[in-house]
Amino acid sequence: MSTSSQTQFRYTQTPSKVLHLRNLPWECTEEELVELCKPFGKIVNTKCNVGANRNQAFVEFVDLNQAISMVSYYASSSEPAQVRGKTVYIQYSNRHEIVNNKSPGDTPGNVLLVTIEGVEANDVTIETIHLVFSAFGFVHKIATFEKAAGFQALIQFTDAETASSARNALDGRSIPRYLLPDHVTSCHLRISYSAHTDLNIKFQSHRSRDYTNPYLPVNPTAMEGLMQVPVVGPDGKKQEPQSNVLLASIENMQYAVTVDVLHSVFSAFGTVQKIAIFEKNGGTQALIQYPDVTTAAVAKESLEGHCIYEGGYCKLHLSYSRHTDLNVKAYSDKSRDYTISDLSLLATQGPAMQAQPSAGQVPAWDPSLQARPSYGSVPGTVPGQAYQASAVPTYMNAAPPAGSSPLSQPGATSMRMPPPGGAPLLGQPPYYGQ
C-alpha cells in the first residue's frame, strides 16, 4: 500500500539537494544517516542532533537528482524510511547546502563546560568531578558554579585533544552511582567546549581548585564544607554546616528590637562578641557572633521558633551564617562589638557594620542600612535605655519571676527580662515563648 497519503513528505516545497529528516532516534549518529541515504547517491555533508529534542538532522547529496530520488522512493514505497525501528519523516530543506557554522560550544578547546543534570550543587563534590575527568588526562583546574541551566563546572585540561577525548567519552553519560549520594537517582553529563583557555582560580575551596599551584591560598570558610562529613538528621535530610555566627530572621515585628534586646536574649547561652542588625528583603535580620560553634549551636537549638515578646511578637528563626568574624564599624542601636572596651575606637554614627567575608567570599547580606518601619512603642520606654545582660549562666534553667508561664516545651521555664523602662507589655513582662 502506498504511503503517499501520510504526512511523511511535503510536496509543496521546492526540491533541494539538502533533505530535512525528522523523528530520528535519540542521538542518531552520522553513520546511521549515511547508511539510510547512501543507496540514493553520495552524501557530502550531514548535520545531526538538531532541534530541542535532538531528533532532527540534515543530509546533503552531491546532486539534486539524488535527493529527489530518495524522496520519490519513500513517497511511493509501502515501507517508510526507518532508523532503529523508528519511522523517519523526510522533506526537502529550505537550505541548498549545509553550512557548519560551529558555535563556541562546538569548537574544540582545552576547557570543557559540563552541565550536571539531576543533581543539586552539594550532591557532586569537586573531588568526584576530578576523579571522573582525570581518567582522560591531567586536570589542571576546576571551577564549579550554579546557573539557570543547573549545576555546572569548567574543567581545564592540558590541550584540546585531551579535552576532546573526555567529551567524546562522557557526553550524555552518567557519573557512576557509587560516587553519588543515595538520594540521587539520575545524573547526566552534558558537555560542550568553553571559550576559556586558562581558568583564573583565586583560591582553593570546595567550589574551585587549581591542581598546578600547591601554594595557592586556601579559603578556610569555603573549605569547611569539604572537610566536614555531611550530617544527616532524623528526617534523612542533610543538616547545614555549623558556624559560630548565627543569622536571625525576626518576623511579626510589632516592637523594635535593638542590639541591647538581642544581647540580653543571646548572652544567656554564652559570651556574645558582636551583633549587627540590618534590613534585607523587606524583613529584619541580625548576625550574632559567639566565640565558638558549640555555644552558637546551643543558642540556635534553644531559641529557634521562640518569640522575644509575649503574644507571638518578634519571632526568631535561626540558621548558621557563612561568616566567622563580623567587622563592626559603628556603636549604635544596630551594631555592637563587645570585644572592644574602648568605645572611642568605634564610630557612633554612620553605617552600622559590614560583615568581613573570608578571602574571595561574597558577603551574604546587604551592609547598607535602610530605613526601618515604625514599630509600636512600649509604654514607659526610656529612649536609649539599655537592657542589662542576664546574670543567669544558662537560659533554660533560669528561674522565672513569680506568676510567669512556662514555655510550651516540656520541662522548660521561661526567662523573662524587664521591658524597656520597666513597663509591662500587654500587662505581662516580655518572655521567650513559642
CSV table of C-alpha atoms in Angstrom, one decimal:
chain,number,residue,atom,x,y,z
A,1,MET,CA,0.0,0.0,0.0
A,2,SER,CA,1.3,3.4,-0.9
A,3,THR,CA,2.1,5.8,1.9
A,4,SER,CA,1.6,8.9,-0.3
A,5,SER,CA,-1.3,10.0,1.9
A,6,GLN,CA,0.9,10.1,5.0
A,7,THR,CA,2.4,13.3,6.3
A,8,GLN,CA,5.8,11.9,5.8
A,9,PHE,CA,6.6,14.3,2.9
A,10,ARG,CA,5.8,17.9,1.9
A,11,TYR,CA,5.3,18.2,-1.9
A,12,THR,CA,4.8,21.9,-1.9
A,13,GLN,CA,8.4,22.6,-1.1
A,14,THR,CA,10.9,23.4,-3.8
A,15,PRO,CA,13.3,20.4,-4.3
A,16,SER,CA,16.7,20.8,-2.8
A,17,LYS,CA,19.8,18.6,-2.6
A,18,VAL,CA,19.5,19.0,1.2
A,19,LEU,CA,16.9,16.9,2.9
A,20,HIS,CA,15.4,17.5,6.4
A,21,LEU,CA,14.8,14.3,8.4
A,22,ARG,CA,12.6,14.3,11.5
A,23,ASN,CA,11.6,11.9,14.2
A,24,LEU,CA,15.0,10.3,14.4
A,25,PRO,CA,16.0,8.3,17.4
A,26,TRP,CA,17.9,9.9,20.3
A,27,GLU,CA,21.4,11.0,19.3
A,28,CYS,CA,21.3,9.5,15.9
A,29,THR,CA,24.8,9.2,14.5
A,30,GLU,CA,26.2,10.4,11.2
A,31,GLU,CA,26.9,6.8,10.3
A,32,GLU,CA,23.3,5.9,10.7
A,33,LEU,CA,22.2,8.8,8.4
A,34,VAL,CA,24.7,7.8,5.7
A,35,GLU,CA,23.6,4.2,5.9
A,36,LEU,CA,20.0,5.3,5.3
A,37,CYS,CA,20.8,7.7,2.4
A,38,LYS,CA,23.7,6.2,0.5
A,39,PRO,CA,21.6,3.9,-1.7
A,40,PHE,CA,20.4,7.0,-3.5
A,41,GLY,CA,23.7,8.8,-4.0
A,42,LYS,CA,26.8,10.3,-2.5
A,43,ILE,CA,26.4,12.2,0.8
A,44,VAL,CA,28.7,15.2,1.1
A,45,ASN,CA,27.6,16.7,4.4
A,46,THR,CA,25.4,16.0,7.4
A,47,LYS,CA,24.2,17.8,10.5
A,48,CYS,CA,23.0,15.6,13.3
A,49,ASN,CA,21.1,16.1,16.6
A,50,VAL,CA,19.3,19.3,15.6
A,51,GLY,CA,16.3,20.7,17.4
A,52,ALA,CA,15.3,20.9,21.1
A,53,ASN,CA,14.9,17.2,21.3
A,54,ARG,CA,18.0,16.4,19.2
A,55,ASN,CA,15.9,14.2,16.9
A,56,GLN,CA,16.3,16.0,13.6
A,57,ALA,CA,19.0,16.1,11.0
A,58,PHE,CA,20.0,17.5,7.6
A,59,VAL,CA,21.6,15.4,4.8
A,60,GLU,CA,23.2,17.0,1.7
A,61,PHE,CA,23.6,15.0,-1.5
A,62,VAL,CA,26.2,15.8,-4.1
A,63,ASP,CA,23.4,16.2,-6.7
A,64,LEU,CA,19.8,17.4,-6.7
A,65,ASN,CA,18.5,14.4,-8.6
A,66,GLN,CA,19.8,12.1,-5.9
A,67,ALA,CA,17.8,13.9,-3.2
A,68,ILE,CA,14.7,13.8,-5.5
A,69,SER,CA,15.2,10.1,-6.0
A,70,MET,CA,15.2,9.4,-2.2
A,71,VAL,CA,12.1,11.5,-1.6
A,72,SER,CA,10.3,9.9,-4.5
A,73,TYR,CA,11.2,6.4,-3.5
A,74,TYR,CA,9.9,6.6,0.1
A,75,ALA,CA,6.8,8.6,-1.1
A,76,SER,CA,5.7,5.6,-3.2
A,77,SER,CA,7.1,2.8,-1.0
A,78,SER,CA,4.9,0.7,1.3
A,79,GLU,CA,7.8,0.7,3.8
A,80,PRO,CA,8.7,4.1,5.3
A,81,ALA,CA,12.2,5.2,6.0
A,82,GLN,CA,13.3,3.9,9.4
A,83,VAL,CA,16.3,4.2,11.7
A,84,ARG,CA,16.4,1.8,14.7
A,85,GLY,CA,12.8,0.9,14.0
A,86,LYS,CA,11.5,4.5,14.2
A,87,THR,CA,9.7,5.9,11.2
A,88,VAL,CA,11.7,8.9,9.8
A,89,TYR,CA,9.9,11.8,8.1
A,90,ILE,CA,11.6,13.2,5.1
A,91,GLN,CA,11.2,16.6,3.3
A,92,TYR,CA,13.1,19.0,1.2
A,93,SER,CA,15.0,21.6,3.2
A,94,ASN,CA,14.7,25.3,2.6
A,95,ARG,CA,18.5,25.5,2.5
A,96,HIS,CA,20.5,24.5,-0.5
A,97,GLU,CA,23.7,23.5,1.3
A,98,ILE,CA,24.7,22.7,4.9
A,99,VAL,CA,27.0,25.3,6.4
A,100,ASN,CA,28.6,24.0,9.6
A,101,ASN,CA,28.9,27.3,11.4
A,102,LYS,CA,30.2,25.8,14.7
A,103,SER,CA,29.1,27.6,17.8
A,104,PRO,CA,31.7,28.2,20.5
A,105,GLY,CA,30.5,25.1,22.2
A,106,ASP,CA,31.4,23.0,19.1
A,107,THR,CA,34.9,24.5,18.6
A,108,PRO,CA,37.4,22.2,20.3
A,109,GLY,CA,39.4,23.7,23.1
A,110,ASN,CA,41.2,22.6,26.3
A,111,VAL,CA,38.4,23.8,28.7
A,112,LEU,CA,35.1,21.9,28.9
A,113,LEU,CA,31.8,23.3,30.1
A,114,VAL,CA,30.0,20.5,31.9
A,115,THR,CA,26.3,20.7,33.0
A,116,ILE,CA,25.5,18.0,35.6
A,117,GLU,CA,21.8,17.3,35.3
A,118,GLY,CA,19.6,15.9,38.0
A,119,VAL,CA,21.7,17.0,41.0
A,120,GLU,CA,22.0,19.9,43.4
A,121,ALA,CA,25.2,21.8,43.9
A,122,ASN,CA,26.2,19.9,47.0
A,123,ASP,CA,25.4,16.4,45.6
A,124,VAL,CA,28.6,16.2,43.4
A,125,THR,CA,31.9,17.2,45.1
A,126,ILE,CA,34.8,18.7,43.3
A,127,GLU,CA,36.7,15.5,44.2
A,128,THR,CA,34.2,13.4,42.3
A,129,ILE,CA,34.4,15.6,39.2
A,130,HIS,CA,38.2,15.4,39.3
A,131,LEU,CA,38.1,11.6,39.7
A,132,VAL,CA,35.9,11.2,36.7
A,133,PHE,CA,37.7,13.5,34.3
A,134,SER,CA,41.2,12.8,35.3
A,135,ALA,CA,40.8,9.3,33.8
A,136,PHE,CA,41.4,11.0,30.4
A,137,GLY,CA,44.4,13.1,31.3
A,138,PHE,CA,45.9,15.6,33.8
A,139,VAL,CA,43.2,18.1,35.0
A,140,HIS,CA,44.8,21.5,35.6
A,141,LYS,CA,41.9,23.4,37.1
A,142,ILE,CA,38.2,23.0,38.1
A,143,ALA,CA,35.6,25.7,38.8
A,144,THR,CA,32.0,24.9,39.8
A,145,PHE,CA,29.0,27.2,39.9
A,146,GLU,CA,25.3,27.4,39.5
A,147,LYS,CA,23.5,28.9,36.5
A,148,ALA,CA,20.0,28.8,35.1
A,149,ALA,CA,20.9,25.6,33.3
A,150,GLY,CA,21.8,24.0,36.6
A,151,PHE,CA,25.0,22.9,38.4
A,152,GLN,CA,27.9,23.4,36.1
A,153,ALA,CA,31.7,23.0,36.0
A,154,LEU,CA,34.6,24.3,33.9
A,155,ILE,CA,37.3,21.7,33.6
A,156,GLN,CA,40.7,22.7,32.2
A,157,PHE,CA,42.9,20.1,30.5
A,158,THR,CA,46.4,20.4,29.1
A,159,ASP,CA,45.3,20.5,25.5
A,160,ALA,CA,42.3,20.3,23.2
A,161,GLU,CA,43.0,16.7,22.3
A,162,THR,CA,42.7,15.5,25.9
A,163,ALA,CA,39.6,17.6,26.4
A,164,SER,CA,38.0,16.1,23.2
A,165,SER,CA,38.7,12.6,24.3
A,166,ALA,CA,36.9,13.3,27.7
A,167,ARG,CA,34.0,15.0,25.9
A,168,ASN,CA,33.5,12.2,23.4
A,169,ALA,CA,33.6,9.5,26.1
A,170,LEU,CA,31.5,11.3,28.8
A,171,ASP,CA,28.9,13.4,27.0
A,172,GLY,CA,25.5,12.1,27.7
A,173,ARG,CA,26.8,9.5,30.2
A,174,SER,CA,26.2,9.4,33.9
A,175,ILE,CA,28.6,9.6,36.9
A,176,PRO,CA,28.9,6.2,38.4
A,177,ARG,CA,26.2,5.6,41.1
A,178,TYR,CA,28.8,4.6,43.8
A,179,LEU,CA,30.2,8.2,43.6
A,180,LEU,CA,26.9,9.8,44.2
A,181,PRO,CA,24.7,10.3,47.3
A,182,ASP,CA,22.0,7.7,47.9
A,183,HIS,CA,19.2,10.1,47.2
A,184,VAL,CA,20.4,11.0,43.6
A,185,THR,CA,18.5,8.7,41.2
A,186,SER,CA,19.8,10.1,37.9
A,187,CYS,CA,22.7,12.2,36.9
A,188,HIS,CA,23.7,13.0,33.3
A,189,LEU,CA,26.6,15.0,31.9
A,190,ARG,CA,26.1,17.5,29.0
A,191,ILE,CA,29.5,18.6,27.8
A,192,SER,CA,30.5,21.3,25.4
A,193,TYR,CA,33.7,23.3,24.8
A,194,SER,CA,34.2,26.5,26.6
A,195,ALA,CA,35.7,29.7,25.1
A,196,HIS,CA,38.1,29.9,28.0
A,197,THR,CA,41.6,28.7,27.7
A,198,ASP,CA,43.0,29.3,31.2
A,199,LEU,CA,40.8,29.5,34.2
A,200,ASN,CA,41.6,32.1,36.9
A,201,ILE,CA,41.4,30.3,40.2
A,202,LYS,CA,42.0,32.7,43.1
A,203,PHE,CA,41.9,30.2,46.0
A,204,GLN,CA,41.4,26.6,46.8
A,205,SER,CA,38.0,25.7,48.1
A,206,HIS,CA,35.2,23.2,47.7
A,207,ARG,CA,34.0,25.1,44.7
A,208,SER,CA,37.3,25.7,42.8
A,209,ARG,CA,40.6,24.0,42.6
A,210,ASP,CA,44.0,24.6,40.9
A,211,TYR,CA,46.0,21.4,40.7
A,212,THR,CA,49.0,23.2,39.2
A,213,ASN,CA,49.6,25.6,42.1
A,214,PRO,CA,50.0,24.0,45.5
A,215,TYR,CA,50.9,27.4,47.0
A,216,LEU,CA,47.5,28.9,46.1
A,217,PRO,CA,45.8,30.4,49.3
A,218,VAL,CA,43.1,28.3,50.8
A,219,ASN,CA,39.7,29.8,51.7
A,220,PRO,CA,39.2,28.3,55.2
A,221,THR,CA,35.5,29.1,55.3
A,222,ALA,CA,34.9,27.6,51.9
A,223,MET,CA,36.9,24.5,52.7
A,224,GLU,CA,34.9,23.8,55.9
A,225,GLY,CA,32.1,22.2,53.8
A,226,LEU,CA,34.7,20.0,52.2
A,227,MET,CA,36.3,18.8,55.4
A,228,GLN,CA,33.1,18.1,57.3
A,229,VAL,CA,31.3,14.8,56.8
A,230,PRO,CA,27.6,15.6,56.0
A,231,VAL,CA,25.4,15.1,59.0
A,232,VAL,CA,22.0,13.5,58.3
A,233,GLY,CA,19.1,14.4,60.5
A,234,PRO,CA,16.3,12.1,61.7
A,235,ASP,CA,14.3,13.1,58.6
A,236,GLY,CA,17.0,11.9,56.3
A,237,LYS,CA,17.9,15.4,55.1
A,238,LYS,CA,21.4,16.9,55.3
A,239,GLN,CA,21.9,19.3,58.1
A,240,GLU,CA,23.5,22.7,57.5
A,241,PRO,CA,27.2,23.2,58.3
A,242,GLN,CA,27.6,24.8,61.8
A,243,SER,CA,29.2,28.2,62.4
A,244,ASN,CA,30.0,30.4,65.4
A,245,VAL,CA,27.8,33.2,63.8
A,246,LEU,CA,24.0,32.9,63.8
A,247,LEU,CA,21.7,34.5,61.3
A,248,ALA,CA,18.5,35.5,62.9
A,249,SER,CA,15.4,36.4,61.0
A,250,ILE,CA,12.8,38.3,63.0
A,251,GLU,CA,9.2,38.1,62.0
A,252,ASN,CA,6.0,39.8,63.3
A,253,MET,CA,7.9,42.9,64.3
A,254,GLN,CA,5.4,44.8,66.4
A,255,TYR,CA,8.1,46.2,68.7
A,256,ALA,CA,11.5,47.5,67.9
A,257,VAL,CA,14.4,45.0,68.5
A,258,THR,CA,17.7,46.7,69.3
A,259,VAL,CA,21.2,45.4,69.9
A,260,ASP,CA,20.5,45.5,73.7
A,261,VAL,CA,17.5,43.3,73.3
A,262,LEU,CA,19.3,40.7,71.3
A,263,HIS,CA,22.3,40.8,73.6
A,264,SER,CA,20.0,40.1,76.6
A,265,VAL,CA,18.4,37.2,74.7
A,266,PHE,CA,21.5,35.6,73.3
A,267,SER,CA,24.0,36.2,76.1
A,268,ALA,CA,22.1,33.8,78.2
A,269,PHE,CA,23.9,31.0,76.4
A,270,GLY,CA,27.4,32.4,76.5
A,271,THR,CA,29.5,35.4,75.7
A,272,VAL,CA,28.2,37.4,72.7
A,273,GLN,CA,31.1,39.0,70.9
A,274,LYS,CA,29.4,41.1,68.2
A,275,ILE,CA,25.9,41.9,66.9
A,276,ALA,CA,24.7,43.6,63.8
A,277,ILE,CA,21.1,44.3,62.7
A,278,PHE,CA,20.1,45.0,59.1
A,279,GLU,CA,17.2,45.0,56.7
A,280,LYS,CA,17.0,42.5,53.9
A,281,ASN,CA,14.2,41.6,51.5
A,282,GLY,CA,11.8,43.7,53.5
A,283,GLY,CA,12.5,42.0,56.8
A,284,THR,CA,14.7,42.5,59.8
A,285,GLN,CA,17.7,40.2,60.3
A,286,ALA,CA,20.6,40.1,62.6
A,287,LEU,CA,24.0,38.4,62.9
A,288,ILE,CA,25.1,37.3,66.3
A,289,GLN,CA,28.7,36.2,66.8
A,290,TYR,CA,29.8,33.7,69.6
A,291,PRO,CA,33.4,32.7,70.4
A,292,ASP,CA,32.8,29.1,69.2
A,293,VAL,CA,30.5,26.9,67.3
A,294,THR,CA,29.3,24.9,70.4
A,295,THR,CA,27.8,28.0,72.1
A,296,ALA,CA,26.1,29.1,68.9
A,297,ALA,CA,24.6,25.6,68.4
A,298,VAL,CA,23.1,25.6,71.9
A,299,ALA,CA,21.6,29.0,71.3
A,300,LYS,CA,20.2,28.0,68.0
A,301,GLU,CA,18.6,24.9,69.3
A,302,SER,CA,17.1,26.7,72.3
A,303,LEU,CA,15.8,29.8,70.6
A,304,GLU,CA,14.6,28.6,67.2
A,305,GLY,CA,10.9,29.4,66.8
A,306,HIS,CA,10.6,31.3,70.1
A,307,CYS,CA,9.3,34.9,70.5
A,308,ILE,CA,11.0,37.8,72.2
A,309,TYR,CA,7.7,39.4,73.4
A,310,GLU,CA,4.6,37.8,74.7
A,311,GLY,CA,1.7,37.5,72.2
A,312,GLY,CA,3.8,35.9,69.4
A,313,TYR,CA,5.7,39.1,68.7
A,314,CYS,CA,9.3,39.2,67.2
A,315,LYS,CA,9.6,35.5,66.5
A,316,LEU,CA,13.1,34.2,65.9
A,317,HIS,CA,14.1,31.9,63.0
A,318,LEU,CA,17.8,30.9,63.2
A,319,SER,CA,20.3,29.5,60.8
A,320,TYR,CA,24.1,29.3,60.7
A,321,SER,CA,25.8,32.1,58.8
A,322,ARG,CA,28.8,31.6,56.4
A,323,HIS,CA,30.6,34.4,58.2
A,324,THR,CA,33.0,33.6,61.0
A,325,ASP,CA,34.1,37.1,62.1
A,326,LEU,CA,32.0,40.3,61.8
A,327,ASN,CA,33.6,43.6,61.2
A,328,VAL,CA,31.6,46.0,63.3
A,329,LYS,CA,32.5,49.6,62.5
A,330,ALA,CA,29.9,51.6,64.5
A,331,TYR,CA,28.5,51.7,68.0
A,332,SER,CA,24.7,52.1,67.6
A,333,ASP,CA,21.4,50.5,68.3
A,334,LYS,CA,22.0,48.3,65.3
A,335,SER,CA,25.6,47.2,65.8
A,336,ARG,CA,27.9,46.5,68.7
A,337,ASP,CA,31.3,45.0,69.2
A,338,TYR,CA,31.6,43.7,72.8
A,339,THR,CA,35.2,42.7,72.4
A,340,ILE,CA,36.3,46.4,72.3
A,341,SER,CA,36.4,48.0,75.7
A,342,ASP,CA,37.4,51.5,74.3
A,343,LEU,CA,34.3,52.7,72.6
A,344,SER,CA,36.2,55.6,71.1
A,345,LEU,CA,37.6,53.1,68.6
A,346,LEU,CA,34.1,52.7,67.2
A,347,ALA,CA,32.2,55.4,65.3
A,348,THR,CA,28.9,56.5,66.9
A,349,GLN,CA,27.3,57.5,63.6
A,350,GLY,CA,27.2,56.2,60.1
A,351,PRO,CA,26.9,52.7,58.7
A,352,ALA,CA,26.4,50.2,61.4
A,353,MET,CA,28.7,47.5,60.2
A,354,GLN,CA,29.9,45.3,57.4
A,355,ALA,CA,30.5,41.6,57.5
A,356,GLN,CA,34.0,40.7,56.8
A,357,PRO,CA,33.9,37.7,54.5
A,358,SER,CA,36.8,35.3,54.1
A,359,ALA,CA,39.1,35.8,51.1
A,360,GLY,CA,37.1,35.6,47.9
A,361,GLN,CA,33.8,35.1,49.6
A,362,VAL,CA,30.8,37.3,48.6
A,363,PRO,CA,29.0,38.9,51.6
A,364,ALA,CA,25.7,37.1,52.3
A,365,TRP,CA,23.9,40.2,53.3
A,366,ASP,CA,23.4,43.8,52.3
A,367,PRO,CA,25.6,46.1,54.6
A,368,SER,CA,23.6,49.2,53.6
A,369,LEU,CA,21.3,50.2,56.4
A,370,GLN,CA,17.9,51.2,55.2
A,371,ALA,CA,15.1,53.0,57.0
A,372,ARG,CA,13.2,50.7,59.3
A,373,PRO,CA,9.4,50.7,59.6
A,374,SER,CA,7.8,52.4,62.6
A,375,TYR,CA,7.1,50.0,65.4
A,376,GLY,CA,4.7,50.4,68.3
A,377,SER,CA,6.4,51.9,71.3
A,378,VAL,CA,6.2,50.2,74.7
A,379,PRO,CA,4.6,52.4,77.4
A,380,GLY,CA,7.2,53.9,79.7
A,381,THR,CA,10.1,53.4,77.3
A,382,VAL,CA,13.1,55.5,78.1
A,383,PRO,CA,14.9,56.4,74.8
A,384,GLY,CA,18.3,54.9,74.6
A,385,GLN,CA,17.9,52.8,77.8
A,386,ALA,CA,19.9,49.6,77.5
A,387,TYR,CA,18.9,46.2,78.9
A,388,GLN,CA,21.1,44.6,81.5
A,389,ALA,CA,22.7,41.4,80.4
A,390,SER,CA,21.3,38.5,82.3
A,391,ALA,CA,23.5,37.1,85.1
A,392,VAL,CA,21.9,33.7,84.7
A,393,PRO,CA,24.6,31.3,83.2
A,394,THR,CA,22.2,29.2,81.2
A,395,TYR,CA,18.9,30.0,79.5
A,396,MET,CA,16.8,27.0,80.1
A,397,ASN,CA,17.5,26.8,83.8
A,398,ALA,CA,16.8,30.5,84.6
A,399,ALA,CA,14.3,30.9,87.3
A,400,PRO,CA,11.2,32.8,86.1
A,401,PRO,CA,9.6,35.6,88.1
A,402,ALA,CA,6.5,34.9,90.2
A,403,GLY,CA,3.5,34.4,88.0
A,404,SER,CA,5.4,33.6,84.8
A,405,SER,CA,4.1,31.0,82.4
A,406,PRO,CA,6.3,28.1,81.3
A,407,LEU,CA,7.4,27.6,77.7
A,408,SER,CA,5.4,25.2,75.7
A,409,GLN,CA,8.4,22.8,75.6
A,410,PRO,CA,8.1,20.2,78.4
A,411,GLY,CA,10.2,21.0,81.4
A,412,ALA,CA,11.4,24.3,80.1
A,413,THR,CA,10.9,27.5,82.0
A,414,SER,CA,10.6,31.0,80.6
A,415,MET,CA,13.3,33.5,81.3
A,416,ARG,CA,11.8,37.0,81.4
A,417,MET,CA,13.7,40.2,81.2
A,418,PRO,CA,12.4,43.7,82.1
A,419,PRO,CA,10.8,45.5,79.1
A,420,PRO,CA,12.1,49.0,78.2
A,421,GLY,CA,11.6,51.4,81.1
A,422,GLY,CA,10.3,48.6,83.3
A,423,ALA,CA,6.7,48.9,82.0
A,424,PRO,CA,4.9,45.6,81.3
A,425,LEU,CA,3.9,44.7,77.7
A,426,LEU,CA,0.2,44.0,77.3
A,427,GLY,CA,0.0,43.5,81.1
A,428,GLN,CA,2.9,41.0,81.2
A,429,PRO,CA,6.7,41.2,81.0
A,430,PRO,CA,8.2,40.1,77.7
A,431,TYR,CA,9.1,36.5,77.5
A,432,TYR,CA,10.7,33.9,75.3
A,433,GLY,CA,7.9,31.6,74.3
A,434,GLN,CA,6.7,29.9,71.2
